[in-house]
Coordinates of C-alpha atoms in Angstrom, one line a residue:
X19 CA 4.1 -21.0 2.7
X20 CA 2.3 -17.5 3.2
X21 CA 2.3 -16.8 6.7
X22 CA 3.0 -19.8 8.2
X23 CA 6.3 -19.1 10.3
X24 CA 9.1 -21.1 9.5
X25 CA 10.6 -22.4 12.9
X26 CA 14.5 -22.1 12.9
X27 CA 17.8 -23.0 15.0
X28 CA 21.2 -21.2 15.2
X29 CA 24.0 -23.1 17.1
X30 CA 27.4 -21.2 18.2
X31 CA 30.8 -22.1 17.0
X32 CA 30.6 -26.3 16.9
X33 CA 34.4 -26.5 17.2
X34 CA 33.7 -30.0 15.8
X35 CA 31.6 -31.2 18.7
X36 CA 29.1 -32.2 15.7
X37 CA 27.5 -35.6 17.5
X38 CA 26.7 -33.3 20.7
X39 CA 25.3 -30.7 18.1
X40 CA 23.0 -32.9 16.6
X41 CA 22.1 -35.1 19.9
X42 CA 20.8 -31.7 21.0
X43 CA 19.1 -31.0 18.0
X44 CA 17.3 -34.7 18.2
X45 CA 16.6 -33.5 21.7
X46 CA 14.7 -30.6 20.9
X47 CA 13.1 -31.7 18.0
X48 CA 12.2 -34.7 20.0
X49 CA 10.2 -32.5 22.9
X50 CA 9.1 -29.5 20.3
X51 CA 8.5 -30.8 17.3
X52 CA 10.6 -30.5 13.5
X53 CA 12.6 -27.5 12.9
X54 CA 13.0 -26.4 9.0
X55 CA 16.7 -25.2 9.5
X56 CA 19.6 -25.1 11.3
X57 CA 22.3 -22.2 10.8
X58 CA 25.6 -22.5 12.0
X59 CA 28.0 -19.1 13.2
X60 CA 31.6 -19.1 14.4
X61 CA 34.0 -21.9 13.5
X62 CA 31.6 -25.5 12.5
X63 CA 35.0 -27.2 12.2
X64 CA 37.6 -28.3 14.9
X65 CA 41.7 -28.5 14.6
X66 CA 41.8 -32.0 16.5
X67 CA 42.6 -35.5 15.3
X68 CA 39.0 -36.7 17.1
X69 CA 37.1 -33.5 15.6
X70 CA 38.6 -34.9 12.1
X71 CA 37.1 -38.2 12.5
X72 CA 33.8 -37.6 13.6
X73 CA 33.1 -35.8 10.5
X74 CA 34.3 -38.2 8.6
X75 CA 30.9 -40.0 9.6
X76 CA 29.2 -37.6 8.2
X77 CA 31.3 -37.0 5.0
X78 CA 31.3 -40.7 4.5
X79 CA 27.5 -41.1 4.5
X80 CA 27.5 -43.4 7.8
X81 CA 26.1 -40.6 9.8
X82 CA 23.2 -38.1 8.9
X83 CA 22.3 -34.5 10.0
X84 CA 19.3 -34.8 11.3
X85 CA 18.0 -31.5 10.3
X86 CA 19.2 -28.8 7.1
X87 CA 22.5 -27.6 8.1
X88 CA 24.2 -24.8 6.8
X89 CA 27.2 -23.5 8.2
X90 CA 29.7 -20.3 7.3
X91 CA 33.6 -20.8 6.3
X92 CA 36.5 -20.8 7.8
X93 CA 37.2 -18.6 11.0
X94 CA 40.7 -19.9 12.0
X95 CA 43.5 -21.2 9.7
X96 CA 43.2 -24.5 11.2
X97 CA 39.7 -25.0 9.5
X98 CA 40.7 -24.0 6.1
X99 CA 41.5 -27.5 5.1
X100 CA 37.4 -28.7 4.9
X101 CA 36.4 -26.0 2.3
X102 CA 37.9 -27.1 -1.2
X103 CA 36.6 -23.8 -2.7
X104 CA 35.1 -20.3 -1.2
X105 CA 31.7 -21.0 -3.0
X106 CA 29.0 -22.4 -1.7
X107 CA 28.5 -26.7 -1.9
X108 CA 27.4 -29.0 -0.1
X109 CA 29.1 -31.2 2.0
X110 CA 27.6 -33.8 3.5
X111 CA 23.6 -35.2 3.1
X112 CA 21.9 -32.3 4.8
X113 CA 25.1 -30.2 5.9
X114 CA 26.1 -27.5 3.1
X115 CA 27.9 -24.7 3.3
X116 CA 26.9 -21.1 2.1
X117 CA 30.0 -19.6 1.0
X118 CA 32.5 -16.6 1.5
X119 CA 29.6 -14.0 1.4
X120 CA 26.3 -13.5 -0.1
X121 CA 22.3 -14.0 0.1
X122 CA 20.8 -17.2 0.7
X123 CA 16.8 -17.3 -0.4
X124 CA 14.6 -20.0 0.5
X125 CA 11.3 -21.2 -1.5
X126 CA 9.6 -19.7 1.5
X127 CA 11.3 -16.0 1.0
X128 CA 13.2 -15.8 3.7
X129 CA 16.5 -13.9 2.8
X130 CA 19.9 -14.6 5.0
X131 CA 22.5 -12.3 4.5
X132 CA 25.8 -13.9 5.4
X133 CA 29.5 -13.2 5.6
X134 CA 32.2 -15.7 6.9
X135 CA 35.5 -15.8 8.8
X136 CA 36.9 -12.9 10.2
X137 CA 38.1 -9.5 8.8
X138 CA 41.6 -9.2 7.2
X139 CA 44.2 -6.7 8.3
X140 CA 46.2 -7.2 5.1
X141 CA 46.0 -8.1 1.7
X142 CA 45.9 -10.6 0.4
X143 CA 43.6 -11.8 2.5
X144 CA 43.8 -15.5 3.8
X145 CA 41.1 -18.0 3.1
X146 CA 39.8 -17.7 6.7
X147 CA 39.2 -13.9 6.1
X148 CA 36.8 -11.7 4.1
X149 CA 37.4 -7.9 3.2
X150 CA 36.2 -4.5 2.8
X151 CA 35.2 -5.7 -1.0
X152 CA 33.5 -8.8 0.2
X153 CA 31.5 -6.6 2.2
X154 CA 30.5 -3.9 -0.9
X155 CA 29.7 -6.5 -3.1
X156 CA 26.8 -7.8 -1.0
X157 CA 25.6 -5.0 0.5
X158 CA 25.5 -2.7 -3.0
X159 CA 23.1 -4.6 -4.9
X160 CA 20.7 -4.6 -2.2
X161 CA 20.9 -1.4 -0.8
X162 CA 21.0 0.5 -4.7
X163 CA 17.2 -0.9 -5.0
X164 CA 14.7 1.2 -3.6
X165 CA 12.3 -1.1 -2.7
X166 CA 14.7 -2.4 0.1
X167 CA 13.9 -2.8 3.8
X168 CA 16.4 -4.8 5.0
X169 CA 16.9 -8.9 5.1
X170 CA 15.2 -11.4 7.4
X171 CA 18.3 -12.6 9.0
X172 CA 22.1 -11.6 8.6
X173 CA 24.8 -14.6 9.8
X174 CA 28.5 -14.1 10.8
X175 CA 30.8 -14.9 13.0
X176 CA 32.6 -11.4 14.2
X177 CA 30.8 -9.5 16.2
X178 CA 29.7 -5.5 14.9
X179 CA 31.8 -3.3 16.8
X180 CA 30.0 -0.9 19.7
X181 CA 26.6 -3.6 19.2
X182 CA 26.5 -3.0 23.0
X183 CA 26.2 0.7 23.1
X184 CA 22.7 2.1 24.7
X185 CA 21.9 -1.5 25.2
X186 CA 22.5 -4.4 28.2
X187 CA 26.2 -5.0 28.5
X188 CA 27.8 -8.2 27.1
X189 CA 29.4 -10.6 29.9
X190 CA 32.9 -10.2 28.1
X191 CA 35.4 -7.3 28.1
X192 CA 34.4 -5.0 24.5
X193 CA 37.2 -2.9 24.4
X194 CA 38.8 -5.7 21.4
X195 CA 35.4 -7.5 20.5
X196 CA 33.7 -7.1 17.1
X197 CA 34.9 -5.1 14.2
X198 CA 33.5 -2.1 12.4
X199 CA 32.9 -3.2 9.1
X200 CA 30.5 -5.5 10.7
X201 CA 28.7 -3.0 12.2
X202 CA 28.6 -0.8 9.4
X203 CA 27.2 -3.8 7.3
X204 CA 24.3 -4.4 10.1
X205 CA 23.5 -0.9 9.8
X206 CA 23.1 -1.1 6.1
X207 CA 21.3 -4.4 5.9
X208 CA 18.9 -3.9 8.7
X209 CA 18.6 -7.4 10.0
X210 CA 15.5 -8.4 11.9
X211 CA 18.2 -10.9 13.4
X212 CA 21.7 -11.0 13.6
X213 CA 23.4 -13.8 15.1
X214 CA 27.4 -14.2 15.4
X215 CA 30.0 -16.6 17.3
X216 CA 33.8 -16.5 18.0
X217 CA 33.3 -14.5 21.5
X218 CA 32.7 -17.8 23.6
X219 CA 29.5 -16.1 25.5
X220 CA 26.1 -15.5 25.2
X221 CA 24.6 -12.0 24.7
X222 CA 20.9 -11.2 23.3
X223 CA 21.0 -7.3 22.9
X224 CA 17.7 -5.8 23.3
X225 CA 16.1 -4.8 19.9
X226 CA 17.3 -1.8 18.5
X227 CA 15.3 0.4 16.2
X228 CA 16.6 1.3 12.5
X229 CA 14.8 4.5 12.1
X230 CA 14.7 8.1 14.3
X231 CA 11.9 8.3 16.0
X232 CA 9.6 11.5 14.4
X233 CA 12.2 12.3 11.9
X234 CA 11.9 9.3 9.9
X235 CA 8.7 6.8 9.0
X236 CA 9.0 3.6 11.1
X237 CA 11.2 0.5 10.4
X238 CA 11.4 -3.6 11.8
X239 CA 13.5 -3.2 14.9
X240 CA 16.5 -5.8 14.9
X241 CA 18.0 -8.1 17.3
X242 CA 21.4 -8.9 18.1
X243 CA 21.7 -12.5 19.4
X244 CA 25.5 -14.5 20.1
X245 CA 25.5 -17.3 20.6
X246 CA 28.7 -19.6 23.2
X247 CA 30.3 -22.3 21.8
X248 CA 28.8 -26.2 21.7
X249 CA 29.1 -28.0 25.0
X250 CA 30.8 -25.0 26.5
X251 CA 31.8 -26.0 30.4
X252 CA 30.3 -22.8 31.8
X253 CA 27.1 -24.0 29.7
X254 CA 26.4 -20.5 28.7
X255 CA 23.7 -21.5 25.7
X256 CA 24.8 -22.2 22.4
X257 CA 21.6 -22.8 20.6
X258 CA 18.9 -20.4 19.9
X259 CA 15.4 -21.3 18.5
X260 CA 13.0 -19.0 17.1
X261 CA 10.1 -18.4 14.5
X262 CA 10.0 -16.2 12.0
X263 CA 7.5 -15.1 9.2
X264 CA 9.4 -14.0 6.3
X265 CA 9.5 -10.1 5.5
X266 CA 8.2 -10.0 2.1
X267 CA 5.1 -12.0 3.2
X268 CA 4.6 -9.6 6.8
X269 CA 1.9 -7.1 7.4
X270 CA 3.9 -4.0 6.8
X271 CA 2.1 -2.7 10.0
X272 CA 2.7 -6.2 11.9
X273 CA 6.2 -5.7 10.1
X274 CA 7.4 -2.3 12.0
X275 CA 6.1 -2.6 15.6
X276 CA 8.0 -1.4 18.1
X277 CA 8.2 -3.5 21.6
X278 CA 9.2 -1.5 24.4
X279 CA 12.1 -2.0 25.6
X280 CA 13.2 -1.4 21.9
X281 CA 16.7 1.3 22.4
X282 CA 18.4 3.5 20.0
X283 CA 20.3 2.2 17.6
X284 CA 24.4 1.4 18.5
X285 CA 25.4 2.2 14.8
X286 CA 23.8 5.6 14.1
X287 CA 24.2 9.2 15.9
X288 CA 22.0 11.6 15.5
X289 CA 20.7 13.5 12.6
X290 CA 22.4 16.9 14.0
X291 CA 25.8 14.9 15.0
X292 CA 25.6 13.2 11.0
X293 CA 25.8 16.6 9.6
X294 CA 28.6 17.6 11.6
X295 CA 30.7 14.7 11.3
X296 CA 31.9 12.7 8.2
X297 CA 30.7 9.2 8.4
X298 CA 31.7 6.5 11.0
X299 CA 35.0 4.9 10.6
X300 CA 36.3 1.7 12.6
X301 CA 37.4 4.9 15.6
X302 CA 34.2 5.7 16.0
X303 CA 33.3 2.2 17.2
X304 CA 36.8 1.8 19.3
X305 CA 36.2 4.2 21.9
X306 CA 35.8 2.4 24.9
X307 CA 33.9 3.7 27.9
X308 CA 35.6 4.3 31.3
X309 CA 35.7 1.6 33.1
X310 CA 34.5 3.4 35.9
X311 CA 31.6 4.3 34.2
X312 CA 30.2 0.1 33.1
X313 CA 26.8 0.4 34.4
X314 CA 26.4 3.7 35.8
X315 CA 27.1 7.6 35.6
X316 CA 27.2 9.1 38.9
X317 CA 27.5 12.8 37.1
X318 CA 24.4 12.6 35.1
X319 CA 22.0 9.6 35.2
X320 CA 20.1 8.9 32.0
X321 CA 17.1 6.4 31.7
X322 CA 19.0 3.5 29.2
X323 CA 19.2 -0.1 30.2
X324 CA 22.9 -1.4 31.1
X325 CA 25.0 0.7 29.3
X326 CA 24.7 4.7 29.5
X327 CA 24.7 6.9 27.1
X328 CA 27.9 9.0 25.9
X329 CA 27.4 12.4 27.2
X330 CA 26.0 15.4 25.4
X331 CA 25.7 18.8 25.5
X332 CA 22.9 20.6 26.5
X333 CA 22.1 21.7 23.1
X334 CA 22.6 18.0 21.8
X335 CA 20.4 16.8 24.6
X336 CA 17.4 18.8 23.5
X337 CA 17.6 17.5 19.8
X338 CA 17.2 14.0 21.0
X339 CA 13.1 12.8 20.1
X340 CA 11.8 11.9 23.6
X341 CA 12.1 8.1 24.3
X342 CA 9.7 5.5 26.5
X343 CA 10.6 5.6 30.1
X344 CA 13.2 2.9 30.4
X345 CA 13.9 1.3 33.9
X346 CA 16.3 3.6 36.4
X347 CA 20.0 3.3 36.5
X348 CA 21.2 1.8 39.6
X349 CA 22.1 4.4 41.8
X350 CA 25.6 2.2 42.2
X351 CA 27.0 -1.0 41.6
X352 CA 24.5 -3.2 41.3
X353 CA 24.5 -6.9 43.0
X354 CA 21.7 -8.4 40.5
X355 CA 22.0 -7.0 36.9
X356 CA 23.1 -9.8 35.5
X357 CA 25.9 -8.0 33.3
X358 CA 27.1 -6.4 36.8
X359 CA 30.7 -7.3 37.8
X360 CA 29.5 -7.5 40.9
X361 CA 26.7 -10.5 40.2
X362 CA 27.9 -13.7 41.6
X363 CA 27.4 -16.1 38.5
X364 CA 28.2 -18.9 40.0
X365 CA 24.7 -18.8 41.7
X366 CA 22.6 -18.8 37.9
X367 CA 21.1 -21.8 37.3
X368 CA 18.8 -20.4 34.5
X369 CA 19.3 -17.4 31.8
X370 CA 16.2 -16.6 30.1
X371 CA 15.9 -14.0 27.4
X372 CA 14.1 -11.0 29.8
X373 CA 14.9 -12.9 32.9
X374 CA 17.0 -15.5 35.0
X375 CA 17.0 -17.5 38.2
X376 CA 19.8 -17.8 40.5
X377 CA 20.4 -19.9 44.0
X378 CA 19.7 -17.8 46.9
X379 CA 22.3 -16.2 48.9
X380 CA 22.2 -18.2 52.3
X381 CA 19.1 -20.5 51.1
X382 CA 16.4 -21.0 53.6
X383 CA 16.5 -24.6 51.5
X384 CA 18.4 -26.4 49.6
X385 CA 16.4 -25.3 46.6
X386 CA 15.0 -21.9 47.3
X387 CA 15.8 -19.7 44.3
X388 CA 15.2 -16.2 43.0
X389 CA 13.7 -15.0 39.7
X390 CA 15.3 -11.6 38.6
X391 CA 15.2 -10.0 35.3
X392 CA 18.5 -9.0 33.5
X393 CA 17.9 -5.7 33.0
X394 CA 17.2 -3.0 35.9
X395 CA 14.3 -3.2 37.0
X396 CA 13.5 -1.8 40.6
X397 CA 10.1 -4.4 41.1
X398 CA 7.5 -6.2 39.3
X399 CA 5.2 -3.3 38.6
X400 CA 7.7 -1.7 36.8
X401 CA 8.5 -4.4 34.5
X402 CA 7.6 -4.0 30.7
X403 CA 5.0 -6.4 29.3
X404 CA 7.7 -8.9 27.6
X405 CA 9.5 -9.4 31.0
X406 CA 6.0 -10.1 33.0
X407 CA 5.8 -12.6 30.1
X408 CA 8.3 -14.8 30.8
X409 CA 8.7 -14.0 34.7
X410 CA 5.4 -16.0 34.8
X411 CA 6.5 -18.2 32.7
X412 CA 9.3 -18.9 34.9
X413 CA 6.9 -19.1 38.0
X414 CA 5.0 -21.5 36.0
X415 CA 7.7 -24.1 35.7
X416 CA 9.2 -23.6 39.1
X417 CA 5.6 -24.3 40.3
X418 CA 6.0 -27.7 37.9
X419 CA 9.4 -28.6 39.2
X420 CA 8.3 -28.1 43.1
X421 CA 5.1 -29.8 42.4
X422 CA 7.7 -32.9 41.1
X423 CA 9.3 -32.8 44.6
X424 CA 6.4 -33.2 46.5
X425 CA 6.4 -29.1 47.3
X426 CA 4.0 -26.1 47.5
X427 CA 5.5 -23.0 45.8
X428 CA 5.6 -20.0 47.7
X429 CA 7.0 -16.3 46.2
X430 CA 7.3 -13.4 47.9
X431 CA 8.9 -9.7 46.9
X432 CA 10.0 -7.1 49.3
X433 CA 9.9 -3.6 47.4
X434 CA 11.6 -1.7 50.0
X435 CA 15.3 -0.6 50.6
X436 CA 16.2 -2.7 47.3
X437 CA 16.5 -1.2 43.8
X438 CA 17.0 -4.3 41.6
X439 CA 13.8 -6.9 41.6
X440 CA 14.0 -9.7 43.2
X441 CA 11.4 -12.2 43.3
X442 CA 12.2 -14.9 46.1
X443 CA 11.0 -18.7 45.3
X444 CA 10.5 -21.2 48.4
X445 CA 9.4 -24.8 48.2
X446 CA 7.4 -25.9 51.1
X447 CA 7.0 -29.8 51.3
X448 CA 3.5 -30.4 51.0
X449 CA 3.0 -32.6 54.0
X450 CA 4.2 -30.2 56.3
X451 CA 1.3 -27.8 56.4
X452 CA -1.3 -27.2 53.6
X453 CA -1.7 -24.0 51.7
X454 CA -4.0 -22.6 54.1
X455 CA -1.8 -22.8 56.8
X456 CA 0.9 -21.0 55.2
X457 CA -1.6 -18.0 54.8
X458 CA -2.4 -18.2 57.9
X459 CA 0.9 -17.9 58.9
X460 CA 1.1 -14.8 56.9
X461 CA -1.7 -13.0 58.1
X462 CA -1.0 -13.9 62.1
X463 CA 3.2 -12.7 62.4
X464 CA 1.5 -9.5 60.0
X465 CA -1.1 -8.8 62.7
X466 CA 1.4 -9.3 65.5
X467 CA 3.9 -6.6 63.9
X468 CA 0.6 -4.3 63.4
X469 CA 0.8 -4.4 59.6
X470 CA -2.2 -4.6 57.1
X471 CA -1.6 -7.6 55.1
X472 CA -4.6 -7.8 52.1
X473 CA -6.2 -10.3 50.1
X474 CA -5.4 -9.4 46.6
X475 CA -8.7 -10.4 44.3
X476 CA -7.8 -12.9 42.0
X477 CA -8.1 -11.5 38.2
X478 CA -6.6 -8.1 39.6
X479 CA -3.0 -7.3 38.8
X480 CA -0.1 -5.6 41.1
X481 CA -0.3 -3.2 38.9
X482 CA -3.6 -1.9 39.7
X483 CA -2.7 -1.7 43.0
X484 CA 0.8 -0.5 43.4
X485 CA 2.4 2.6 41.4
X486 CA 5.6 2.1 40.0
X487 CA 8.1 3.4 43.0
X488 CA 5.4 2.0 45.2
X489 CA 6.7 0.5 48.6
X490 CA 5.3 -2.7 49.0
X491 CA 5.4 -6.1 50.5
X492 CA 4.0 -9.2 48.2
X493 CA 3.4 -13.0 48.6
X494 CA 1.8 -15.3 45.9
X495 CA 0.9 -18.9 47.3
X496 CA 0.6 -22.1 44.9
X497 CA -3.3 -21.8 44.9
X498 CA -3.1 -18.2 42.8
X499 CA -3.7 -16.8 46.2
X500 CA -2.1 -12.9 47.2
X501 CA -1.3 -11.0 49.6
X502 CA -0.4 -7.4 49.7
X503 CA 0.7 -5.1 52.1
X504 CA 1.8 -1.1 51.4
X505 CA 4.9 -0.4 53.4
X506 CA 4.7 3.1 55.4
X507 CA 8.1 2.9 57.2
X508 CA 9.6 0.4 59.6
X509 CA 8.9 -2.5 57.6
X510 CA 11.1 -5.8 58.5
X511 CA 13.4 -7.1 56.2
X512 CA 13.0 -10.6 56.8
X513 CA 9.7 -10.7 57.3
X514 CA 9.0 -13.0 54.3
X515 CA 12.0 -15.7 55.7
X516 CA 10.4 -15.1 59.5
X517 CA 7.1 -16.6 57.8
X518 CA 8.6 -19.7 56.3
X519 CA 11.3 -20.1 58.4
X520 CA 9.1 -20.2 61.6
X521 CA 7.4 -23.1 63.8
X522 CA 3.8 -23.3 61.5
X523 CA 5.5 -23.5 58.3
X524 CA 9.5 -24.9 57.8
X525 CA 10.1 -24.8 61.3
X526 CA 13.6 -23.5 61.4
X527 CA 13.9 -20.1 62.6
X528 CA 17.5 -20.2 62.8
X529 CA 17.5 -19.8 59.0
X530 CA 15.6 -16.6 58.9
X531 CA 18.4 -14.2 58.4
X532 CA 20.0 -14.9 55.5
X533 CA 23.0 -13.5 57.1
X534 CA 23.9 -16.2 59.6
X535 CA 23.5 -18.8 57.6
X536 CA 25.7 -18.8 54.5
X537 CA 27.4 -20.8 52.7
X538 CA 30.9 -20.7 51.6
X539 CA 32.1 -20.4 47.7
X540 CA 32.3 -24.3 47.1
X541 CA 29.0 -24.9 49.0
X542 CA 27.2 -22.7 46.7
X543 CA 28.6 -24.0 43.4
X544 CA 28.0 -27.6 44.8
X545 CA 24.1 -26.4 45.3
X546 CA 23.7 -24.3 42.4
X547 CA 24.9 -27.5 40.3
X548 CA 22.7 -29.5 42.2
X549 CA 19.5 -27.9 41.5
X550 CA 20.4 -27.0 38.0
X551 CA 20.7 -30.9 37.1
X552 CA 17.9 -31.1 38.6
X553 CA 15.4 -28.3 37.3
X554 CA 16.7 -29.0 33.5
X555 CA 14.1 -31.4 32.8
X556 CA 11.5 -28.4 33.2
X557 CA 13.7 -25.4 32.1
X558 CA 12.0 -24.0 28.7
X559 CA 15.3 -22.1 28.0
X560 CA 16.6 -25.4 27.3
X561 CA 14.3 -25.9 24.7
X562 CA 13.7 -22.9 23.6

């Protein structure tokens, strides 16, 4: 196939919900085209009398995968029963299973590591279970050659133990989640992807590199995607669909570049630490951080995405290589990280892989929303290149799905007394006022409060006009049309809902603090439901 990229899907634990599995999968392939694979993590199987029967359809013949399935074993005792043998067979037209543990090549190259079920505590083990030898004897062969750089793709169902250190913080509680055998096995096999099941939730990891930076020649980076389970109520996403161009046909240089908000990798210490230490055992990866301490260190602030840093001393710190500048811890419990205790979920109606889009708190309409990316980021100029990516991607479609309800779109950012982004999406119906009347809008209440509110040109970026730490005040209109205005002091908070929510544009200036008029807890889930039905025609992470 050379370098054409083979386009693949990985679905969560199936729990026997195989007819919604493979509706989706018609779905997709239906809007995006044919897919070359499907690969199944967690448990495939369920233990009911009505998950027995609808794979009897398939068994049976009088139902079809639509797609080439392949699945892992056995992850609870209750599944046992559908795998006659730990090998490797197929069983059904286009659903086949891959077997205890081992390497799956296709005609294309691509090599998938896998390892099913979960990890035994005792021998012998049962069939659901795999152990410390299943483990050596797939990882020994390949590692021993000394041409290896690691496999394409690497499938199972626990998670790797401490996967979340010096990386964005999972949604569930870590301190019994994953195993370290796992995580000793991703280090050693270097995935490019990793995907597992079993936790019920979805967590993408940002890539994490496999080499020290100046100290060792430069290696693929990997990613660390689990995945929820099928038709999960909270409809956290299951499925996961991505293109790949095998390793062994990569431009080496193509191969080993780094994006930037690559971290340091959760299985390694440093070089200095190694020689110290004997090598990591499954203690290493169960130390838990204080709970005090989930997204931020008020002793020592370091520059890492979600999760510090375990401290160091002063003569470790200096040993570190120097990193890229990563966006700034909040200074305290922060209200918009997505992995944040404090983030009010039931808002979401959209979780991207850089970004999401939540319901806003005391809405000046039903369907006013706000794009925020996961990670800490204090504003848009301080976002890394991938995020900008899909935030405007995400601008893009909510344009799309106004545009559907007869509305202009309207965004606006206030970078000034916030620290996390937040990027506030209105929908003004288009035959209350036209485009130009909403600028005008603007510029008029800016004059009146004495501020300087300036036409942004139109192929010029935020970035070349605001610094990063910047104060600044930003709309974007439906026409492409900006307006910018550098905050000196005083600034009004609400001046962006004053605009909209006055007499020339929405014409309800009782909505223009968002503090009088919220909604309780059932109103908001009622409204966040309602405009997540409705914007899941348009939403790409759906389909993507």
């Amino acid at each position: 196939m050379g370098e054409q990229p083979l386009r693949i899907l990985v679905c969560g634990d199936a729990d026997g919900r195989i007819n919604v599995l493979f509706n989706r999968v018609k779905t997709i392939q239906k809007k995006s085209g044919q897919f070359d694979l499907l690969l199944c993590v967690g448990d495939f199987f369920g233990s009911s009398p009505e998950a027995q029967e609808e794979w009897e359809e398939y068994k049976s013949g009088s139902k079809k995968a639509p797609i080439h399935t392949y699945i892992l074993g056995a992850a609870s005792h209750d599944t046992v029963k559908y795998f006659s043998s730990s090998d490797g067979c197929e069983l059904a037209e286009n659903i086949t299973y891959l077997g205890r543990r081992g390497i799956f090549t296709g005609v294309s190259g691509l090599q998938i590591a896998y390892v099913s079920g979960r990890e035994a505590q005792a021998e012998p083990a049962p069939a659901h279970c795999f152990t410390p030898k299943d483990l050596s004897a797939l990882a020994a062969p390949l590692v021993s050659n000394s041409k290896f750089r690691g496999v394409d793709i690497l499938l199972t169902s626990q998670w790797p133990r401490g996967v979340w250190q010096y990386g964005n913080t999972p949604d569930i509680n870590t301190k019994f989640c994953g195993t370290a055998s796992i995580a000793s096995l991703a280090e050693k096999l270097k995935p490019r992807y990793h995907f597992t099941g079993l936790e019920g939730t979805y967590y993408e990891r940002l890539p994490y590199r496999n080499h020290m930076v100046l100290q060792e020649n430069a290696q693929h980076v990997s990613r660390f995607i689990a995945l929820a389970n099928v038709n999960n109520p909270a409809k956290k996403k299951y499925l996961y669909a991505f293109s790949i161009v095998p390793m062994k046909t990569m431009d080496p240089t193509e191969l080993v570049k780094q994006p930037q908000d690559v971290t340091e990798n959760p299985y390694r210490k440093s070089l200095k630490e190694s020689k110290k230490e004997k090598p990591a055992s499954t203690a290493d990866f169960g130390e838990e951080e204080p709970a005090a301490q989930f997204f931020f260190d008020l002793k020592k602030k370091e520059p890492h995405q979600g999760q510090f840093r375990k401290r160091q001393s002063d003569g470790d710190r200096h040993t570190q290589p120097k990193q890229p500048r990563r966006p700034p811890q909040p200074t305290g419990p922060c209200w918009f990280c997505l992995a944040s205790p404090e983030v009010e979920k039931h808002l979401v109606i959209s979780i991207g892989t850089h970004c999401y889009m939540a319901l806003a708190k005391g809405c000046l309409t039903p369907d006013h929303v706000l794009l925020l990316p996961i990670g800490h980021y204090q504003s848009v100029v301080d976002l890394s290149s991938e995020v900008v990516e899909e935030l405007n991607r995400y601008k893009t479609t909510i344009k799309d799905f106004y545009k559907s309800r007869g509305c202009r779109c309207v965004l606006f950012e206030r970078n000034y007394r916030s620290q996390h982004l937040q990027l506030q999406v209105v929908p003004v119906p288009a035959d209350k006022c036209t485009t130009e009347d909403i600028k005008e809008a603007f510029v008029i209440q800016a004059q009146e409060q004495q501020m300087e509110l300036l036409e942004i040109p139109e192929h010029s970026d935020l970035k070349q006009i605001a610094q990063p730490g910047t104060p600044y005040f930003y709309v974007e209109l439906d026409t492409g049309e900006k307006l910018f205005h550098r905050i000196k002091k005083n600034f009004p908070l609400q001046f962006g809902r004053e605009v909209l929510a006055s007499e020339a544009v929405l014409n309800i200036p009782t909505r223009a603090d968002w503090r009088e008029c919220k909604y309780s807890r059932e109103e908001e889930e009622s409204l966040t439901k309602k405009v997540r039905e409705a914007f899941e025609p348009f939403d790409f992470t759906m389909q993507d």
